[in-house]
XYZ file of C-alpha atoms in Angstrom:
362
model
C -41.677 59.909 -21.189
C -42.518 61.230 -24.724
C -41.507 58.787 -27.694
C -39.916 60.039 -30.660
C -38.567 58.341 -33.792
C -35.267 59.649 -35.533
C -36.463 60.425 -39.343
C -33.789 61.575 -41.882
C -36.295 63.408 -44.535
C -38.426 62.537 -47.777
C -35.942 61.442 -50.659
C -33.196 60.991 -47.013
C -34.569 57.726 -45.749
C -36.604 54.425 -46.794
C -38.793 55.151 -43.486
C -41.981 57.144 -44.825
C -43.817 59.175 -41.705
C -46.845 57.104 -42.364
C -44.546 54.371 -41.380
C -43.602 55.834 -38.344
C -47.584 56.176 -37.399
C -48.216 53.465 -37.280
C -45.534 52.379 -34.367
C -47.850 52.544 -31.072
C -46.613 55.474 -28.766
C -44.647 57.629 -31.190
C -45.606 61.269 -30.633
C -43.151 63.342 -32.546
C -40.209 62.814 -34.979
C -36.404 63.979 -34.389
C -35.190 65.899 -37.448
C -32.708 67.939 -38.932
C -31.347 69.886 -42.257
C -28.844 66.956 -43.501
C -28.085 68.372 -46.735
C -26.906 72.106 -45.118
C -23.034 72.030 -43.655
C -22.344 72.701 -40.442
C -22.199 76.637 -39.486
C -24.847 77.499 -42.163
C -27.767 79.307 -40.811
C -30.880 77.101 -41.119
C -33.346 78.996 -43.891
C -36.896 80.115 -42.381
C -38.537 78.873 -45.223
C -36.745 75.020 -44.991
C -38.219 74.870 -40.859
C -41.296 75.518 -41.284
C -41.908 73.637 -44.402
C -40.539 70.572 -41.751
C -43.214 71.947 -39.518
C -46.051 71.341 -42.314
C -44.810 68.036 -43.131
C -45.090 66.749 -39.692
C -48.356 68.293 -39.150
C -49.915 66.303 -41.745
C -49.382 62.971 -39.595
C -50.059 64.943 -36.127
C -46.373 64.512 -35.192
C -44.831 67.163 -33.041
C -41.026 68.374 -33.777
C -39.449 69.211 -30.773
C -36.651 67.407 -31.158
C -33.791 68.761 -33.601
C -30.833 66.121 -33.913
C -28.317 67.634 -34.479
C -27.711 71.645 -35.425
C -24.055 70.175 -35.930
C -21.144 72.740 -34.510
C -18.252 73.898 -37.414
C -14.931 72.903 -37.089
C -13.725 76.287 -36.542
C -16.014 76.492 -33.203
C -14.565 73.287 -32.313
C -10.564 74.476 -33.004
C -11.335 77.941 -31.215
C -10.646 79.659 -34.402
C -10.864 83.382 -34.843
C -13.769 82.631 -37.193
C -15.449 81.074 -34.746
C -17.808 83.875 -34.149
C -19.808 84.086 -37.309
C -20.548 80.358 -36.570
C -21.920 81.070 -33.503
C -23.847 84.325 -34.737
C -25.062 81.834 -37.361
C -26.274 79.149 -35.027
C -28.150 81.303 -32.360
C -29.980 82.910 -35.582
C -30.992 78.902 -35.978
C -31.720 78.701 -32.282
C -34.283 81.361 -32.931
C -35.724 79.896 -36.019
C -36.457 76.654 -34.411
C -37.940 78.210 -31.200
C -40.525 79.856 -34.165
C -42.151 76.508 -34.864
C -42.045 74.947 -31.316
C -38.365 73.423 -30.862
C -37.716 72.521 -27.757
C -34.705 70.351 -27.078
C -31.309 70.906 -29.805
C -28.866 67.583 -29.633
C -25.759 68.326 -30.700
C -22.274 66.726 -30.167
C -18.651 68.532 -29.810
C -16.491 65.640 -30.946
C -13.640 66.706 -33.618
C -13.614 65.370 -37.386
C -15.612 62.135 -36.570
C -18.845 62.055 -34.845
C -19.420 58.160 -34.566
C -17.051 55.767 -35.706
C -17.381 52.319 -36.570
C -15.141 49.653 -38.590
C -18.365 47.664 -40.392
C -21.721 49.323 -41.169
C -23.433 45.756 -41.710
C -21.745 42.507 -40.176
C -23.300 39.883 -40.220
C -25.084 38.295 -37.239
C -25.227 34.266 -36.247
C -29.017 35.272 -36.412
C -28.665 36.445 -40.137
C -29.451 40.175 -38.939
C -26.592 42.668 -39.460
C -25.655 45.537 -36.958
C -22.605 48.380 -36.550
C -19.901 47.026 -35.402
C -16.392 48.198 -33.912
C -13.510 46.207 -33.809
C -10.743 47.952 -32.075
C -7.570 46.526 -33.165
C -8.749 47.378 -36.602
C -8.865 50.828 -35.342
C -6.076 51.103 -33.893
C -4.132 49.550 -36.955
C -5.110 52.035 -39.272
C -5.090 55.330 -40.483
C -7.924 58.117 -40.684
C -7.788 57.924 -44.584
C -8.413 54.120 -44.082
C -11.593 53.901 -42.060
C -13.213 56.957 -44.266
C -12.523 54.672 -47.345
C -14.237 51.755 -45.523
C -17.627 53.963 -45.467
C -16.650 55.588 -49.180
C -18.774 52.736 -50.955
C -22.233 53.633 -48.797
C -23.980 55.636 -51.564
C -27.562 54.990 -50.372
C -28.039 58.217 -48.506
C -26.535 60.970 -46.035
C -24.513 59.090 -43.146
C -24.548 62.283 -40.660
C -20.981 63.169 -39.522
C -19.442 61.440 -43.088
C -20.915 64.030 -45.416
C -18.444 63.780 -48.520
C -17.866 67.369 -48.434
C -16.292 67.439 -44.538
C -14.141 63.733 -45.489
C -12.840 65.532 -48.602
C -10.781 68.330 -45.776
C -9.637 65.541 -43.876
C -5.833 65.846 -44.042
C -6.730 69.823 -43.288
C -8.779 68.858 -39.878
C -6.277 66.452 -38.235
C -3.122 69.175 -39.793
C -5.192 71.980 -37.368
C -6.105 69.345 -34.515
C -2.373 68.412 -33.849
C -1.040 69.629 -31.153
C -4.733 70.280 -29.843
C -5.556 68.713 -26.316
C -8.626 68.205 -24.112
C -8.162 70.963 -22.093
C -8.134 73.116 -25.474
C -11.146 71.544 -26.476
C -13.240 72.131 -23.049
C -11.895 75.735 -23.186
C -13.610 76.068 -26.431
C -17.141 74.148 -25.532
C -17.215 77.082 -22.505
C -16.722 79.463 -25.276
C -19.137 78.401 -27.101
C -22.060 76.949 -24.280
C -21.471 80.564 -22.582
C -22.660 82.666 -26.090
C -25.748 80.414 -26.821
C -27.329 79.086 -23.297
C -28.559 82.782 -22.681
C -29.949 82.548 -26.068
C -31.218 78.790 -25.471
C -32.785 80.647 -22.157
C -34.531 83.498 -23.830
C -36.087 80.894 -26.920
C -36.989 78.129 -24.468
C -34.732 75.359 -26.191
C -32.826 72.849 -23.794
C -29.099 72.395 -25.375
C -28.243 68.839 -24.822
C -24.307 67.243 -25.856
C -24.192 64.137 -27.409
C -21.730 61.774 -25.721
C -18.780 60.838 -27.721
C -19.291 57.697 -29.472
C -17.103 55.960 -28.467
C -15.818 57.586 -25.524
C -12.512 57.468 -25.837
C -9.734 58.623 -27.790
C -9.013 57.808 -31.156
C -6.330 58.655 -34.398
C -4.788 61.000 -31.862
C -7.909 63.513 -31.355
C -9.013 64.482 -28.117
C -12.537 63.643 -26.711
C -14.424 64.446 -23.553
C -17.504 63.961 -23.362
C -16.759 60.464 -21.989
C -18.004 59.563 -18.055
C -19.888 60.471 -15.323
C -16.681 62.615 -14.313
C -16.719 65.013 -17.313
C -20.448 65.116 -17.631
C -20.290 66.807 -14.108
C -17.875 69.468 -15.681
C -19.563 69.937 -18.991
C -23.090 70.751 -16.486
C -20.942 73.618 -14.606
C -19.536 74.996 -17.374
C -22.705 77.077 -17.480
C -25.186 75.717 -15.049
C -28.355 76.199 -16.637
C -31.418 73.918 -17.048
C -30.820 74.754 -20.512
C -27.389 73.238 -20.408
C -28.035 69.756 -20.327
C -27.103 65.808 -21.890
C -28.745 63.336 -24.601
C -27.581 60.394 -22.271
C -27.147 57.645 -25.175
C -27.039 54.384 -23.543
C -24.839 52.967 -26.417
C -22.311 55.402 -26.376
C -21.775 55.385 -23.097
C -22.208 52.014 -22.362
C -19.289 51.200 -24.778
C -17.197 51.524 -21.782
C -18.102 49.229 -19.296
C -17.024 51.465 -16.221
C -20.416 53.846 -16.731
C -22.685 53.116 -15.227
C -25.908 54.199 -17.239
C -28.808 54.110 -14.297
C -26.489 55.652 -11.614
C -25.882 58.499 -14.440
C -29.683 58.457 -15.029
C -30.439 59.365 -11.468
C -27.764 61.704 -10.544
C -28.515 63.517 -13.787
C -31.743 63.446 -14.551
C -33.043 66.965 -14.401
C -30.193 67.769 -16.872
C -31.284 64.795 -19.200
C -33.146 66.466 -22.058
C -33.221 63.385 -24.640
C -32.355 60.146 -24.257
C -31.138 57.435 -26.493
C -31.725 53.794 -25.483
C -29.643 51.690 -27.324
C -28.146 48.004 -26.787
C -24.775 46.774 -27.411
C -22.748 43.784 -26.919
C -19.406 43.960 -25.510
C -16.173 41.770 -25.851
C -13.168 41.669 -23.637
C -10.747 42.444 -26.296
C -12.668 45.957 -26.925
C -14.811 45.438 -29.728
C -18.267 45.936 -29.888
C -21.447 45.286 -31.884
C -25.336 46.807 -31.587
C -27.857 44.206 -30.875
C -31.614 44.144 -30.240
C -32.823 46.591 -27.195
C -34.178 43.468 -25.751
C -31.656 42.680 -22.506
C -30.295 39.859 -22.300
C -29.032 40.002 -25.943
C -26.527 42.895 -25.009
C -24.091 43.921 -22.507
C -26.223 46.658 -21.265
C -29.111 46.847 -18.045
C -32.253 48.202 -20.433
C -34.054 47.088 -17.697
C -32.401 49.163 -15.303
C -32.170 51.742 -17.482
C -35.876 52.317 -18.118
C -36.689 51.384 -14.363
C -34.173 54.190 -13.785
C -35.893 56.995 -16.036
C -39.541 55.582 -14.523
C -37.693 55.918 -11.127
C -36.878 59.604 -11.659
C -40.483 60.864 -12.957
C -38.643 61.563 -16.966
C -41.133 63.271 -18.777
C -38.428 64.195 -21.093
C -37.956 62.944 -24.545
C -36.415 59.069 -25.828
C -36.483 57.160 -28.908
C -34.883 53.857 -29.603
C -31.556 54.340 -30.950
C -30.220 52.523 -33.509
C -31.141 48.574 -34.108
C -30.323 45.905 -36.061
C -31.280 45.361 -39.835
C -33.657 42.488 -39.713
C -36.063 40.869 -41.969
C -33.771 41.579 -45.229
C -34.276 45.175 -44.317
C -32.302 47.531 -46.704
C -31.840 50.314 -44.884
C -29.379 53.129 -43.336
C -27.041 51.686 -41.144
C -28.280 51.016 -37.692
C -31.952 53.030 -39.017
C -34.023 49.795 -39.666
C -37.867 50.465 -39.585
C -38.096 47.303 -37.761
C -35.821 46.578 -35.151
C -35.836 50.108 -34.132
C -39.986 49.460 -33.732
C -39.143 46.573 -31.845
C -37.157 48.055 -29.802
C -39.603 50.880 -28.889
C -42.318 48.518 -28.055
C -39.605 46.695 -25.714
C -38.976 50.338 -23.869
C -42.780 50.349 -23.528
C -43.463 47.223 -22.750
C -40.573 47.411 -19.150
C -42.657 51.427 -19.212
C -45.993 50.206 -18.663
C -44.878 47.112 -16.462
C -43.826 49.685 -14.094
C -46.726 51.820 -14.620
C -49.188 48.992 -13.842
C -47.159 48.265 -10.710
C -47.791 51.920 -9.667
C -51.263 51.316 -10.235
C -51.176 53.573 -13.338
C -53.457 52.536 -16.039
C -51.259 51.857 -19.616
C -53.908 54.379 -21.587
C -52.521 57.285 -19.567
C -48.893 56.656 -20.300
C -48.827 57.873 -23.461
C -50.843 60.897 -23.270
């Protein structure tokens, strides 16, 4: 496997790249444009001055998350296409400087949504959290003024300017159902895998997080079951999944290693990420380590190591330890923790294959 560390920019992020070199194992960083709205067309000039940056540390950049997908693409809109025209011209930029794998998610209005961006831990450490009768309780307007106070930096998928046409998105969503919304995601997987094909970049859907409906708007990119039909949509090599552990893992009937394994050659980035489950449906992110989640890390890795992934993974999301001021669920230092707990199962393995640890980063 090849391990990458989500980075959110200079003047984006407390996490400097020098930082992030000095994590053992970390080969390239996972980027993006968070400052241009979705269905812009990515400037030339803006990727490759990402492509000098990262060269100065030796990091590669083949990981883009996310090229996020407009509304109107989404909502099947007539104005759809200059979206898509827009984000195949990025598709080609990013092939220029060595992209190889886009993540990307096709959830409407929200793409994550949580009810605290810090509680507080019995440890002292403070993590996402999601309590669902608070979601259920309350309206859209409510849970975007819950995150209206986090001033710090860009929280992807709760840019200002998207929150401010919120009333607009859920007045066009009603109505809309799943079936609409897979009819679109053909639409739009069937324009830009031939494109993905000709570049050499691997398209690979974000799970919804969580995976389940919510404030009335349809989501389906959920289970094993819908997985399947998002890979035969178009089925391409190129079409493929970032299997986040979290997400998925927030409902307890997926299975993340049987996914692992039945999916694997359609697994193009993967997210490893712990959470702890309760039986009344919430649920908060905790260290990677096992046994303080709800989730089978062990598995998990054993399953990737199991499968021959040579693919891409970073630790996904973590705590905020150590007085840490930080993006939510970003901390330097749980999420380095975290990748030396991925390594540390990784090279277990590897030793028990007879596989000396020095080659398992190469």
């Amino acid at each position: 496997m090849k391990m990458v560390f989500r980075w959110f920019g200079d003047g984006n992020d407390h996490v400097s790249l020098s930082n992030i070199k000095q994590i053992p194992g970390v080969t390239g960083i996972v980027w993006s444009l968070h400052d241009l709205e979705p269905g812009e067309e990515w400037p030339m000039e803006r990727i490759q001055d990402m492509k000098k940056i990262a060269d100065r540390y030796h990091f590669n950049i083949d990981v883009v998350e996310s090229v996020n997908i407009h509304e109107d693409i989404k909502l099947g809109l007539p104005s759809r296409t200059k979206y898509i025209e827009n984000y195949i011209e990025t598709i080609k930029g990013l092939a220029s400087i060595g992209v190889k794998v886009i993540c990307y998610n096709f959830m409407p209005v929200f793409d994550w949504i949580r009810t605290d961006l810090y509680l507080e831990m019995e440890d002292g450490s403070t993590a996402l959290f999601y309590e669902k009768a608070k979601v259920e309780n309350m309206s859209p307007e409510e849970l975007v003024n819950r995150f209206s106070n986090y001033q710090d930096s860009t929280l992807p998928g709760w840019e200002p300017e998207r929150m401010g046409k919120l009333t607009e998105l859920f007045e066009a969503y009603k109505g809309f159902t799943e079936e609409m919304l897979w009819e679109n995601l053909q639409y739009f997987l069937e324009r830009i895998i031939p494109v993905a094909e000709e570049y050499g970049i691997k398209m690979a859907i974000h799970p919804d997080d969580p995976p389940w409906t919510m404030f009335g708007l349809p989501r389906i990119i959920t289970n094993r079951e819908n997985i399947s039909r998002l890979l035969r949509l178009v089925d391409s090599p190129y079409n493929g999944i970032t299997l986040c552990s979290g997400s998925l893992g927030a409902n307890e009937s997926n299975n993340i290693p049987e996914m692992i394994r039945e999916f694997g050659s359609r697994i193009h980035f993967a997210h490893i990420r712990n959470i702890k489950r309760f039986e009344n449906g919430d649920f908060i992110e905790t260290s990677h380590r096992e046994s303080d989640g709800s989730l089978d890390i062990v598995g998990i890795v054993k399953a990737y190591h199991d499968i021959g992934f040579t693919g891409y993974v970073r630790p996904d999301h973590g705590r905020h330890i150590w007085e840490e001021k930080c993006r939510p669920g970003y901390g330097l230092y749980d999420r380095a923790l975290g990748i030396m707990y991925i390594w540390g199962i990784w090279d277990s393995l590897q030793r028990m294959k007879g596989v000396h640890v020095d080659d398992v980063t190469k």
